[in-house]
Short mmCIF file of C-alpha atoms and ligand atoms in Angstrom, two decimals:
data_model
loop_
_atom_site.label_atom_id
_atom_site.label_comp_id
_atom_site.label_asym_id
_atom_site.label_seq_id
_atom_site.Cartn_x
_atom_site.Cartn_y
_atom_site.Cartn_z
CA MET A 1465 115.02 241.85 -29.61
CA LYS A 1466 114.81 240.45 -33.13
CA LYS A 1467 112.58 241.69 -35.26
CA ILE A 1468 110.36 240.84 -37.53
CA ILE A 1469 107.53 240.72 -40.03
CA ILE A 1470 104.45 239.66 -38.90
CA ALA A 1471 101.06 239.05 -41.79
CA VAL A 1472 97.90 239.52 -40.99
CA ASP A 1473 95.19 238.34 -42.99
CA GLY A 1474 91.59 236.86 -43.41
CA ASN A 1475 87.98 237.99 -45.12
CA SER A 1476 86.71 241.64 -44.31
CA SER A 1477 85.92 241.97 -41.06
CA THR A 1478 86.93 240.15 -39.19
CA GLY A 1479 88.90 242.13 -36.50
CA LYS A 1480 92.43 241.46 -38.72
CA SER A 1481 93.08 245.36 -38.74
CA THR A 1482 92.19 245.84 -35.36
CA LEU A 1483 94.66 243.32 -33.94
CA ALA A 1484 97.39 244.14 -36.70
CA LYS A 1485 97.50 247.89 -35.14
CA ALA A 1486 97.11 246.45 -31.43
CA LEU A 1487 100.17 243.91 -32.07
CA ALA A 1488 102.18 246.90 -33.77
CA LYS A 1489 101.59 248.88 -30.73
CA GLU A 1490 102.02 246.38 -28.06
CA LEU A 1491 105.72 245.40 -30.31
CA ASN A 1492 106.53 248.48 -31.12
CA TYR A 1493 106.40 247.66 -34.24
CA VAL A 1494 105.18 249.37 -37.43
CA PHE A 1495 101.25 248.87 -39.04
CA VAL A 1496 100.29 249.15 -42.52
CA ASP A 1497 97.09 248.64 -43.73
CA SER A 1498 97.57 247.60 -47.18
CA GLY A 1499 93.60 247.43 -47.84
CA ALA A 1500 93.85 250.88 -47.51
CA MET A 1501 96.29 250.55 -50.72
CA TYR A 1502 93.87 249.51 -52.43
CA ARG A 1503 91.16 251.57 -51.34
CA ALA A 1504 92.78 254.64 -52.04
CA ILE A 1505 93.63 253.23 -55.42
CA THR A 1506 90.01 252.82 -55.81
CA LEU A 1507 89.29 256.04 -54.59
CA TYR A 1508 91.74 257.49 -57.32
CA PHE A 1509 90.04 255.61 -60.22
CA LEU A 1510 86.49 256.79 -59.19
CA ARG A 1511 87.74 260.28 -59.30
CA GLU A 1512 88.62 260.65 -62.56
CA ARG A 1513 86.58 258.27 -63.79
CA ILE A 1514 89.27 255.93 -65.08
CA ASN A 1515 88.33 253.29 -67.19
CA TRP A 1516 90.26 250.13 -65.44
CA ASN A 1517 89.06 247.83 -67.49
CA ASN A 1518 90.50 249.62 -70.55
CA ILE A 1519 94.84 248.79 -69.03
CA ASP A 1520 96.48 251.42 -71.08
CA GLU A 1521 94.31 253.93 -68.72
CA VAL A 1522 94.70 251.43 -65.64
CA ASN A 1523 98.48 252.16 -65.99
CA ALA A 1524 98.30 255.53 -66.66
CA ALA A 1525 96.81 256.24 -63.90
CA LEU A 1526 99.18 254.96 -61.75
CA LYS A 1527 101.75 256.75 -62.86
CA ASN A 1528 100.31 259.77 -61.70
CA ILE A 1529 99.40 257.47 -57.86
CA SER A 1530 101.70 258.41 -54.77
CA LEU A 1531 100.46 256.45 -51.43
CA ASP A 1532 101.62 257.77 -48.37
CA PHE A 1533 100.88 256.53 -44.47
CA GLU A 1534 100.84 259.29 -41.85
CA TYR A 1535 100.89 258.84 -38.33
CA ASN A 1536 97.28 260.74 -36.90
CA ASP A 1537 98.52 261.69 -32.88
CA ALA A 1538 95.28 261.59 -32.30
CA ASN A 1539 94.08 258.65 -32.69
CA GLY A 1540 97.36 256.90 -32.61
CA LYS A 1541 96.53 255.53 -35.59
CA SER A 1542 98.27 255.86 -39.48
CA ASP A 1543 96.07 257.60 -42.34
CA MET A 1544 96.38 256.81 -45.86
CA LEU A 1545 97.65 260.18 -47.98
CA LEU A 1546 96.95 259.67 -51.70
CA ASN A 1547 99.09 262.44 -53.61
CA ASP A 1548 99.68 263.95 -50.19
CA GLU A 1549 95.98 264.40 -50.02
CA ASN A 1550 94.65 262.72 -46.55
CA VAL A 1551 91.82 260.40 -47.58
CA GLU A 1552 91.46 258.44 -44.54
CA ALA A 1553 87.85 258.80 -44.05
CA GLU A 1554 86.72 259.06 -47.40
CA ILE A 1555 87.99 255.39 -48.83
CA ARG A 1556 85.98 253.70 -46.19
CA ASP A 1557 82.39 255.18 -47.39
CA MET A 1558 80.28 252.35 -49.40
CA VAL A 1559 81.10 254.11 -52.76
CA VAL A 1560 84.77 253.32 -52.58
CA SER A 1561 83.75 249.43 -50.84
CA GLU A 1562 81.59 248.57 -53.79
CA LYS A 1563 84.65 249.19 -56.15
CA VAL A 1564 87.70 247.60 -54.37
CA SER A 1565 87.51 244.65 -54.48
CA GLU A 1566 86.88 244.78 -58.64
CA VAL A 1567 89.63 247.41 -58.71
CA SER A 1568 91.81 244.27 -56.68
CA THR A 1569 91.30 241.91 -59.29
CA ILE A 1570 93.19 243.72 -61.80
CA LYS A 1571 96.65 242.22 -62.21
CA GLU A 1572 98.73 245.45 -63.15
CA VAL A 1573 97.06 247.58 -59.13
CA ARG A 1574 98.08 244.75 -57.62
CA GLU A 1575 101.79 244.49 -58.77
CA PHE A 1576 101.89 248.42 -58.12
CA ALA A 1577 100.75 247.85 -54.60
CA VAL A 1578 102.51 245.27 -53.91
CA ALA A 1579 105.87 246.58 -54.62
CA ALA A 1580 104.86 249.44 -51.94
CA GLN A 1581 103.46 247.09 -49.75
CA GLN A 1582 107.46 245.36 -49.84
CA LYS A 1583 109.53 248.28 -49.77
CA LEU A 1584 107.70 248.76 -46.22
CA GLY A 1585 108.80 245.83 -44.92
CA THR A 1586 112.39 245.97 -46.29
CA LYS A 1587 113.65 247.02 -42.36
CA LYS A 1588 111.37 244.16 -40.61
CA GLY A 1589 109.50 245.31 -37.00
CA ILE A 1590 105.79 244.66 -39.18
CA VAL A 1591 103.59 243.77 -39.16
CA MET A 1592 101.07 244.52 -42.82
CA ASP A 1593 97.19 243.14 -42.46
CA GLY A 1594 95.47 242.23 -46.05
CA ARG A 1595 94.44 239.10 -47.95
CA ASP A 1596 97.64 237.99 -49.62
CA ILE A 1597 101.07 239.48 -47.20
CA GLY A 1598 101.69 235.57 -45.79
CA THR A 1599 101.37 234.24 -49.47
CA THR A 1600 102.84 237.05 -51.74
CA VAL A 1601 103.96 240.50 -50.57
CA PHE A 1602 106.15 238.03 -47.79
CA PRO A 1603 106.17 234.42 -48.31
CA ASP A 1604 109.28 234.31 -45.96
CA ALA A 1605 107.32 236.72 -42.84
CA GLU A 1606 108.57 234.59 -39.54
CA LEU A 1607 104.88 234.85 -38.64
CA LYS A 1608 101.68 234.55 -40.45
CA ILE A 1609 98.02 235.07 -38.50
CA PHE A 1610 94.76 233.57 -40.63
CA VAL A 1611 92.16 235.70 -39.10
CA THR A 1612 88.96 234.01 -38.88
CA SER A 1613 85.27 234.80 -36.89
CA ASP A 1614 81.75 233.46 -38.29
CA PRO A 1615 79.59 235.75 -40.88
CA GLU A 1616 76.82 237.11 -38.34
CA VAL A 1617 79.49 238.05 -36.30
CA ARG A 1618 81.34 240.27 -39.25
CA VAL A 1619 78.04 241.28 -40.42
CA GLU A 1620 77.07 243.00 -36.79
CA ARG A 1621 80.64 244.61 -36.27
CA ARG A 1622 80.66 246.00 -39.94
CA PHE A 1623 77.09 247.44 -39.52
CA LYS A 1624 78.37 248.95 -36.03
CA GLU A 1625 81.56 250.51 -37.34
CA LEU A 1626 79.54 252.02 -39.90
CA TYR A 1627 76.49 252.86 -38.36
CA ALA A 1628 78.13 255.13 -36.29
CA LYS A 1629 79.23 257.62 -39.37
CA ASN A 1630 76.46 256.51 -41.21
CA PRO A 1631 72.78 256.18 -39.26
CA SER A 1632 71.31 255.85 -42.00
CA ILE A 1633 73.30 252.30 -42.85
CA ASN A 1634 70.98 249.45 -44.07
CA ILE A 1635 72.41 245.95 -42.34
CA GLU A 1636 71.15 244.01 -45.70
CA ASP A 1637 73.45 245.84 -48.03
CA VAL A 1638 76.49 245.57 -45.02
CA LYS A 1639 75.50 241.83 -45.09
CA LYS A 1640 75.60 241.44 -49.35
CA ASN A 1641 79.00 244.09 -49.16
CA LEU A 1642 80.76 241.84 -47.22
CA GLU A 1643 79.86 238.34 -48.82
CA MET A 1644 80.32 240.09 -52.62
CA ARG A 1645 83.63 241.18 -51.13
CA ASP A 1646 84.82 237.83 -50.19
CA TYR A 1647 83.53 236.13 -52.73
CA ILE A 1648 85.85 238.63 -55.39
CA ASP A 1649 88.50 237.85 -52.83
CA SER A 1650 88.69 234.51 -52.96
CA ASN A 1651 88.46 233.27 -56.39
CA ARG A 1652 90.20 236.45 -58.46
CA GLU A 1653 92.48 234.98 -60.60
CA VAL A 1654 95.68 237.15 -58.94
CA SER A 1655 97.06 235.76 -55.39
CA PRO A 1656 93.55 235.39 -54.26
CA LEU A 1657 92.43 235.35 -50.66
CA ARG A 1658 93.74 232.01 -48.93
CA LYS A 1659 95.78 230.51 -45.93
CA ALA A 1660 99.00 230.55 -46.47
CA ASP A 1661 100.06 226.72 -45.97
CA ASP A 1662 102.80 227.57 -43.25
CA ALA A 1663 100.01 230.37 -41.78
CA ILE A 1664 98.43 230.10 -38.06
CA VAL A 1665 94.34 230.35 -38.17
CA LEU A 1666 92.81 232.72 -35.26
CA ASP A 1667 89.18 232.54 -35.29
CA ASN A 1668 88.09 235.16 -32.87
CA SER A 1669 84.29 235.22 -33.09
CA ASP A 1670 84.03 234.33 -29.77
CA LEU A 1671 87.34 236.72 -28.37
CA THR A 1672 87.61 240.22 -26.53
CA LYS A 1673 89.59 242.42 -28.68
CA GLU A 1674 92.14 241.78 -25.06
CA GLU A 1675 91.86 238.07 -25.35
CA GLN A 1676 92.50 238.08 -29.68
CA LEU A 1677 95.54 239.74 -28.46
CA ALA A 1678 97.02 238.09 -25.73
CA ALA A 1679 96.35 234.89 -28.00
CA ALA A 1680 98.56 236.52 -31.16
CA LEU A 1681 101.35 238.50 -28.76
CA LYS A 1682 101.53 234.03 -27.36
CA LEU A 1683 102.50 233.16 -31.20
CA VAL A 1684 104.84 235.88 -31.28
CA LYS A 1685 107.01 235.09 -28.18
CA GLU A 1686 107.38 231.73 -29.61
CA LYS A 1687 108.73 233.42 -32.71
CA ILE A 1688 111.56 235.95 -31.80
O1 DC B 540 90.92 244.90 -45.41
P1 DC B 540 90.43 245.86 -46.63
O2 DC B 540 88.49 244.85 -46.13
O3 DC B 540 90.04 247.94 -46.50
O4 DC B 540 90.31 245.52 -48.10
C1 DC B 540 90.06 246.54 -49.06
C2 DC B 540 89.11 245.32 -50.71
O5 DC B 540 90.55 245.67 -50.67
C3 DC B 540 89.23 243.63 -50.22
O6 DC B 540 88.44 243.81 -50.28
C4 DC B 540 90.43 242.95 -50.95
C5 DC B 540 91.45 244.04 -51.31
N1 DC B 540 92.63 244.08 -50.73
C6 DC B 540 93.54 243.04 -51.10
O7 DC B 540 92.95 242.68 -52.66
N2 DC B 540 94.60 242.58 -51.05
C7 DC B 540 95.25 242.77 -49.76
N3 DC B 540 96.20 243.06 -49.70
C8 DC B 540 94.48 243.99 -48.75
C9 DC B 540 92.93 243.88 -49.47
#
Protein backbone atom coordinates (compact mmCIF):
# COMPACT_ATOMS: atom_id res chain seq x y z
CA MET A 1 0.00 0.00 0.00
CA LYS A 2 1.23 3.52 -0.78
CA LYS A 3 3.09 5.12 2.15
CA ILE A 4 2.29 8.73 2.91
CA ILE A 5 3.28 11.52 5.28
CA ILE A 6 0.69 12.46 7.88
CA ALA A 7 1.03 15.82 9.61
CA VAL A 8 -0.85 16.23 12.90
CA ASP A 9 -0.83 19.80 14.23
CA GLY A 10 -2.64 21.61 16.99
CA ASN A 11 -2.30 23.42 20.31
CA SER A 12 -0.66 21.91 23.38
CA SER A 13 -2.58 19.11 25.07
CA THR A 14 -5.21 18.68 22.40
CA GLY A 15 -4.43 14.97 22.25
CA LYS A 16 -2.54 15.21 18.98
CA SER A 17 0.34 13.03 20.22
CA THR A 18 -2.09 10.36 21.36
CA LEU A 19 -3.72 10.41 17.96
CA ALA A 20 -0.45 10.48 16.03
CA LYS A 21 0.94 7.57 18.07
CA ALA A 22 -2.19 5.48 17.60
CA LEU A 23 -2.26 6.20 13.88
CA ALA A 24 1.39 5.19 13.48
CA LYS A 25 0.78 1.96 15.38
CA GLU A 26 -2.28 1.09 13.32
CA LEU A 27 -0.55 1.83 10.01
CA ASN A 28 2.87 0.49 11.03
CA TYR A 29 4.34 3.94 10.40
CA VAL A 30 7.08 5.79 12.29
CA PHE A 31 5.77 8.25 14.88
CA VAL A 32 7.74 11.44 15.51
CA ASP A 33 6.93 13.83 18.34
CA SER A 34 8.48 17.06 17.04
CA GLY A 35 7.70 18.85 20.33
CA ALA A 36 10.06 16.45 22.09
CA MET A 37 12.86 17.79 19.91
CA TYR A 38 12.17 21.40 20.96
CA ARG A 39 11.94 20.19 24.56
CA ALA A 40 15.32 18.42 24.34
CA ILE A 41 16.96 21.56 22.90
CA THR A 42 15.41 23.60 25.73
CA LEU A 43 16.68 21.11 28.30
CA TYR A 44 20.18 21.40 26.87
CA PHE A 45 20.03 25.21 26.99
CA LEU A 46 18.84 25.13 30.62
CA ARG A 47 21.44 22.62 31.74
CA GLU A 48 24.30 24.45 30.01
CA ARG A 49 22.97 27.86 31.05
CA ILE A 50 22.90 29.07 27.48
CA ASN A 51 21.78 32.67 27.12
CA TRP A 52 19.36 32.13 24.24
CA ASN A 53 19.03 35.87 23.65
CA ASN A 54 22.59 35.74 22.38
CA ILE A 55 22.50 34.22 18.90
CA ASP A 56 26.21 33.32 18.86
CA GLU A 57 25.71 31.27 22.01
CA VAL A 58 22.68 29.60 20.45
CA ASN A 59 24.55 28.68 17.27
CA ALA A 60 27.52 27.32 19.22
CA ALA A 61 25.21 25.28 21.46
CA LEU A 62 23.25 23.82 18.52
CA LYS A 63 26.52 22.47 17.11
CA ASN A 64 26.84 20.33 20.25
CA ILE A 65 23.35 18.88 20.11
CA SER A 66 22.39 15.62 18.50
CA LEU A 67 18.81 14.41 18.65
CA ASP A 68 17.61 10.85 18.13
CA PHE A 69 14.70 8.65 19.00
CA GLU A 70 15.01 5.21 20.57
CA TYR A 71 12.24 2.67 20.51
CA ASN A 72 11.19 1.68 24.03
CA ASP A 73 10.01 -1.96 24.09
CA ALA A 74 8.42 -1.57 27.51
CA ASN A 75 5.76 0.93 26.41
CA GLY A 76 5.92 0.71 22.63
CA LYS A 77 6.84 4.40 22.34
CA SER A 78 9.93 6.22 21.16
CA ASP A 79 12.05 7.97 23.74
CA MET A 80 13.93 11.20 23.09
CA LEU A 81 17.71 10.97 23.16
CA LEU A 82 19.78 14.10 23.69
CA ASN A 83 23.41 13.40 22.83
CA ASP A 84 22.70 9.68 23.38
CA GLU A 85 21.16 10.26 26.83
CA ASN A 86 17.55 9.22 27.36
CA VAL A 87 15.82 12.45 28.47
CA GLU A 88 12.23 11.36 27.84
CA ALA A 89 11.10 11.93 31.46
CA GLU A 90 13.04 15.12 32.08
CA ILE A 91 11.78 16.95 28.98
CA ARG A 92 8.18 16.64 30.28
CA ASP A 93 8.97 18.56 33.51
CA MET A 94 7.28 21.91 34.14
CA VAL A 95 10.74 23.56 34.21
CA VAL A 96 11.13 22.65 30.53
CA SER A 97 7.45 23.34 29.69
CA GLU A 98 7.82 26.85 31.06
CA LYS A 99 10.67 27.73 28.68
CA VAL A 100 10.11 25.57 25.60
CA SER A 101 7.77 27.96 23.77
CA GLU A 102 10.21 30.83 24.22
CA VAL A 103 13.13 28.74 22.92
CA SER A 104 10.95 27.58 20.01
CA THR A 105 10.56 31.17 18.78
CA ILE A 106 14.26 31.37 17.88
CA LYS A 107 14.77 31.16 14.11
CA GLU A 108 18.05 29.20 14.36
CA VAL A 109 16.48 26.68 16.73
CA ARG A 110 13.59 26.16 14.34
CA GLU A 111 15.88 25.75 11.33
CA PHE A 112 17.87 23.14 13.24
CA ALA A 113 14.77 21.22 14.34
CA VAL A 114 12.99 21.45 10.99
CA ALA A 115 16.05 20.11 9.12
CA ALA A 116 16.20 17.13 11.51
CA GLN A 117 12.45 16.54 11.10
CA GLN A 118 12.57 16.68 7.30
CA LYS A 119 15.38 14.12 7.30
CA LEU A 120 13.16 11.74 9.25
CA GLY A 121 10.46 12.01 6.60
CA THR A 122 12.47 11.11 3.52
CA LYS A 123 11.16 7.54 3.45
CA LYS A 124 7.50 8.53 4.01
CA GLY A 125 5.43 6.19 6.17
CA ILE A 126 5.61 8.74 8.98
CA VAL A 127 3.18 10.45 11.34
CA MET A 128 4.63 13.62 12.85
CA ASP A 129 2.87 15.78 15.38
CA GLY A 130 3.66 19.41 16.18
CA ARG A 131 2.64 22.98 15.39
CA ASP A 132 4.07 23.64 11.94
CA ILE A 133 4.30 20.20 10.37
CA GLY A 134 1.62 20.81 7.74
CA THR A 135 2.71 24.39 7.06
CA THR A 136 6.53 24.30 7.19
CA VAL A 137 8.08 20.87 7.78
CA PHE A 138 6.00 18.89 5.28
CA PRO A 139 3.92 21.37 3.27
CA ASP A 140 3.34 18.58 0.72
CA ALA A 141 2.16 15.99 3.26
CA GLU A 142 -0.58 13.87 1.72
CA LEU A 143 -2.74 14.17 4.84
CA LYS A 144 -2.84 17.06 7.29
CA ILE A 145 -4.96 16.87 10.42
CA PHE A 146 -5.47 19.88 12.68
CA VAL A 147 -6.59 18.71 16.11
CA THR A 148 -8.64 20.96 18.38
CA SER A 149 -10.48 20.55 21.66
CA ASP A 150 -12.20 22.78 24.23
CA PRO A 151 -9.80 24.68 26.51
CA GLU A 152 -11.30 23.16 29.71
CA VAL A 153 -10.91 19.65 28.31
CA ARG A 154 -7.27 20.37 27.48
CA VAL A 155 -6.47 21.72 30.97
CA GLU A 156 -8.14 18.70 32.59
CA ARG A 157 -6.20 16.27 30.39
CA ARG A 158 -2.86 17.93 30.98
CA PHE A 159 -3.53 18.20 34.72
CA LYS A 160 -4.30 14.47 34.98
CA GLU A 161 -1.13 13.61 33.06
CA LEU A 162 1.09 15.78 35.28
CA TYR A 163 -0.71 14.87 38.53
CA ALA A 164 0.09 11.21 37.97
CA LYS A 165 3.79 12.11 38.12
CA ASN A 166 3.61 14.93 40.66
CA PRO A 167 0.55 15.17 42.97
CA SER A 168 1.60 18.62 44.24
CA ILE A 169 0.83 20.14 40.83
CA ASN A 170 -1.70 22.97 40.83
CA ILE A 171 -4.45 23.12 38.18
CA GLU A 172 -4.21 26.92 37.93
CA ASP A 173 -0.49 26.65 37.06
CA VAL A 174 -1.29 24.09 34.38
CA LYS A 175 -3.95 26.39 32.93
CA LYS A 176 -1.61 29.39 32.92
CA ASN A 177 1.15 27.37 31.24
CA LEU A 178 -1.21 26.21 28.49
CA GLU A 179 -2.51 29.75 27.90
CA MET A 180 1.02 31.13 27.76
CA ARG A 181 2.17 28.46 25.31
CA ASP A 182 -0.90 28.95 23.11
CA TYR A 183 -0.14 32.64 22.94
CA ILE A 184 3.58 32.32 22.19
CA ASP A 185 3.13 29.41 19.75
CA SER A 186 0.46 31.28 17.77
CA ASN A 187 2.10 34.69 17.76
CA ARG A 188 5.76 34.00 17.09
CA GLU A 189 7.27 35.41 13.91
CA VAL A 190 8.76 32.21 12.48
CA SER A 191 6.24 29.55 11.43
CA PRO A 192 3.56 30.25 14.04
CA LEU A 193 1.00 27.63 14.91
CA ARG A 194 -1.78 27.82 12.36
CA LYS A 195 -3.93 25.45 10.42
CA ALA A 196 -2.60 24.73 6.92
CA ASP A 197 -5.17 25.72 4.30
CA ASP A 198 -5.52 22.09 3.22
CA ALA A 199 -5.64 20.61 6.74
CA ILE A 200 -8.75 18.87 8.01
CA VAL A 201 -9.99 19.95 11.45
CA LEU A 202 -10.67 17.18 13.94
CA ASP A 203 -12.37 18.44 17.12
CA ASN A 204 -12.01 15.71 19.71
CA SER A 205 -13.66 17.45 22.71
CA ASP A 206 -16.45 14.88 22.78
CA LEU A 207 -14.61 11.94 21.27
CA THR A 208 -13.01 8.98 23.01
CA LYS A 209 -9.50 8.03 21.91
CA GLU A 210 -10.99 5.18 19.90
CA GLU A 211 -13.51 7.45 18.15
CA GLN A 212 -10.78 9.98 17.37
CA LEU A 213 -8.61 7.24 15.87
CA ALA A 214 -11.49 5.87 13.82
CA ALA A 215 -12.21 9.34 12.41
CA ALA A 216 -8.55 9.82 11.46
CA LEU A 217 -8.26 6.36 9.91
CA LYS A 218 -11.21 7.20 7.71
CA LEU A 219 -9.27 10.21 6.44
CA VAL A 220 -6.19 8.07 5.85
CA LYS A 221 -8.19 5.52 3.82
CA GLU A 222 -9.39 8.30 1.56
CA LYS A 223 -5.76 9.21 0.84
CA ILE A 224 -4.19 5.82 0.24
O1 LIG B 1 3.92 19.26 21.64
P1 LIG B 1 4.57 19.83 22.90
O2 LIG B 1 3.61 20.51 23.83
O3 LIG B 1 5.44 18.85 23.60
O4 LIG B 1 5.54 20.98 22.34
C1 LIG B 1 6.36 21.74 23.19
C2 LIG B 1 6.64 23.10 22.59
O5 LIG B 1 7.46 22.97 21.45
C3 LIG B 1 5.44 23.90 22.15
O6 LIG B 1 4.96 24.73 23.18
C4 LIG B 1 5.96 24.71 21.00
C5 LIG B 1 7.11 23.93 20.48
N1 LIG B 1 6.86 23.25 19.20
C6 LIG B 1 6.99 23.99 18.06
O7 LIG B 1 7.25 25.19 18.14
N2 LIG B 1 6.85 23.40 16.85
C7 LIG B 1 6.57 22.09 16.76
N3 LIG B 1 6.46 21.52 15.56
C8 LIG B 1 6.39 21.32 17.93
C9 LIG B 1 6.52 21.94 19.14
